Amino acid sequence: MHSELLKRVSLFEGLNDEELSTLSQVALPRLFPKDRVVIMAEDEGDTLFVISTGQVKVSIVSEDGREVILSMLGKGNFFGEMSLLDGHPRSANVTTMQETELLMLRRADFLRLIQNKPQIAVKLLAVLASRLRKTDRKIKGLALSDVTGRITQTLLQLAEEQGSTTPEGVLIHNRPTHQDLANMSGTTRETVSRVLKRLESQGYIVHKGKDLLIVGADLPVSDS
Ligand code: CMP
């Protein structure tokens, strides 16, 4: 019954209908409300999660107790593969940002799948490489930019990952809260509010209800 969704998950693209249907029989669906912790860092893990609908954030907590958001993942993405692959505890927290349906695959089923279908292992490596690239870019941004640069970089990343192009610019649907934007940019909620206000008065962005319009890609990269 979940074959249709699994078919749209790029990781499973190489599977034929029969294999998808076998996989869908061992993938357990579960609905999580908003703000529910699905994975807790340091826990033991034996489940892989595929996002059927909704969105999650992947985060860690810094030494001084602040949340650092590493990534946001939406429909068709997966998470929880790291503990299954290396046997170590969970590397990060994963929390729903809205009501989210997840398909859960047990370790044994997942490992069998990648052993039987090497092309899935290759796809998995490609996704992991792309996540590492994004994380590298993020580290570079956090190390190099001042606070405006970090916030605009976060906005451009969101626009690239989940924005839709309109004649007026790129629209980020259901933009993250100012607190989440702060946790993605290594700053405080107050600073995000101040910088967004300035960017809006300068015409770079427009708040549209819950959405945010980015007018052009030439956002300023410094506070001045
Ligand atoms: P696991 O360590 O099992 O549990 C937490 C999950 O968060 C991890 O698997 C990955 O699926 C995901 N994750 C950890 N770090 C990142 C990252 N930098 N970018 C995207 N996803 C991540």
mmCIF file with all atom_site columns, C-alpha atoms in Angstrom, residues 68-70 135-147 149-151 153-154 182-187:
data_model
loop_
_atom_site.group_PDB
_atom_site.id
_atom_site.type_symbol
_atom_site.label_atom_id
_atom_site.label_alt_id
_atom_site.label_comp_id
_atom_site.label_asym_id
_atom_site.label_entity_id
_atom_site.label_seq_id
_atom_site.pdbx_PDB_ins_code
_atom_site.Cartn_x
_atom_site.Cartn_y
_atom_site.Cartn_z
_atom_site.occupancy
_atom_site.B_iso_or_equiv
_atom_site.pdbx_formal_charge
_atom_site.auth_seq_id
_atom_site.auth_comp_id
_atom_site.auth_asym_id
_atom_site.auth_atom_id
_atom_site.pdbx_PDB_model_num
ATOM 1  C CA . VAL A 1 68  ? 21.976 23.731 16.500 1.00 0.00 ? 68  VAL A CA 1
ATOM 2  C CA . ILE A 1 69  ? 19.894 22.669 13.500 1.00 0.00 ? 69  ILE A CA 1
ATOM 3  C CA . LEU A 1 70  ? 21.992 20.611 11.089 1.00 0.00 ? 70  LEU A CA 1
ATOM 4  C CA . THR A 1 135 ? 27.351 20.221 6.212  1.00 0.00 ? 135 THR A CA 1
ATOM 5  C CA . ASP A 1 136 ? 30.792 21.300 4.926  1.00 0.00 ? 136 ASP A CA 1
ATOM 6  C CA . ARG A 1 137 ? 29.200 24.367 3.337  1.00 0.00 ? 137 ARG A CA 1
ATOM 7  C CA . LYS A 1 138 ? 27.458 25.115 6.607  1.00 0.00 ? 138 LYS A CA 1
ATOM 8  C CA . ILE A 1 139 ? 30.685 24.870 8.617  1.00 0.00 ? 139 ILE A CA 1
ATOM 9  C CA . LYS A 1 140 ? 32.370 27.210 6.142  1.00 0.00 ? 140 LYS A CA 1
ATOM 10 C CA . GLY A 1 141 ? 29.484 29.648 6.464  1.00 0.00 ? 141 GLY A CA 1
ATOM 11 C CA . LEU A 1 142 ? 29.463 29.535 10.252 1.00 0.00 ? 142 LEU A CA 1
ATOM 12 C CA . ALA A 1 143 ? 33.224 30.065 10.370 1.00 0.00 ? 143 ALA A CA 1
ATOM 13 C CA . LEU A 1 144 ? 33.484 32.821 7.798  1.00 0.00 ? 144 LEU A CA 1
ATOM 14 C CA . SER A 1 145 ? 30.374 34.947 7.671  1.00 0.00 ? 145 SER A CA 1
ATOM 15 C CA . ASP A 1 146 ? 29.168 37.593 10.056 1.00 0.00 ? 146 ASP A CA 1
ATOM 16 C CA . VAL A 1 147 ? 25.652 37.244 11.400 1.00 0.00 ? 147 VAL A CA 1
ATOM 17 C CA . GLY A 1 149 ? 25.805 36.501 6.102  1.00 0.00 ? 149 GLY A CA 1
ATOM 18 C CA . ARG A 1 150 ? 24.912 33.440 8.159  1.00 0.00 ? 150 ARG A CA 1
ATOM 19 C CA . ILE A 1 151 ? 21.217 34.296 8.132  1.00 0.00 ? 151 ILE A CA 1
ATOM 20 C CA . GLN A 1 153 ? 23.027 31.875 3.701  1.00 0.00 ? 153 GLN A CA 1
ATOM 21 C CA . THR A 1 154 ? 20.393 29.935 5.657  1.00 0.00 ? 154 THR A CA 1
ATOM 22 C CA . ALA A 1 182 ? 18.467 31.362 14.650 1.00 0.00 ? 182 ALA A CA 1
ATOM 23 C CA . ASN A 1 183 ? 19.324 27.745 15.490 1.00 0.00 ? 183 ASN A CA 1
ATOM 24 C CA . MET A 1 184 ? 20.198 27.131 11.838 1.00 0.00 ? 184 MET A CA 1
ATOM 25 C CA . SER A 1 185 ? 22.390 30.241 11.658 1.00 0.00 ? 185 SER A CA 1
ATOM 26 C CA . GLY A 1 186 ? 24.240 30.168 14.977 1.00 0.00 ? 186 GLY A CA 1
ATOM 27 C CA . THR A 1 187 ? 22.606 33.286 16.407 1.00 0.00 ? 187 THR A CA 1
#
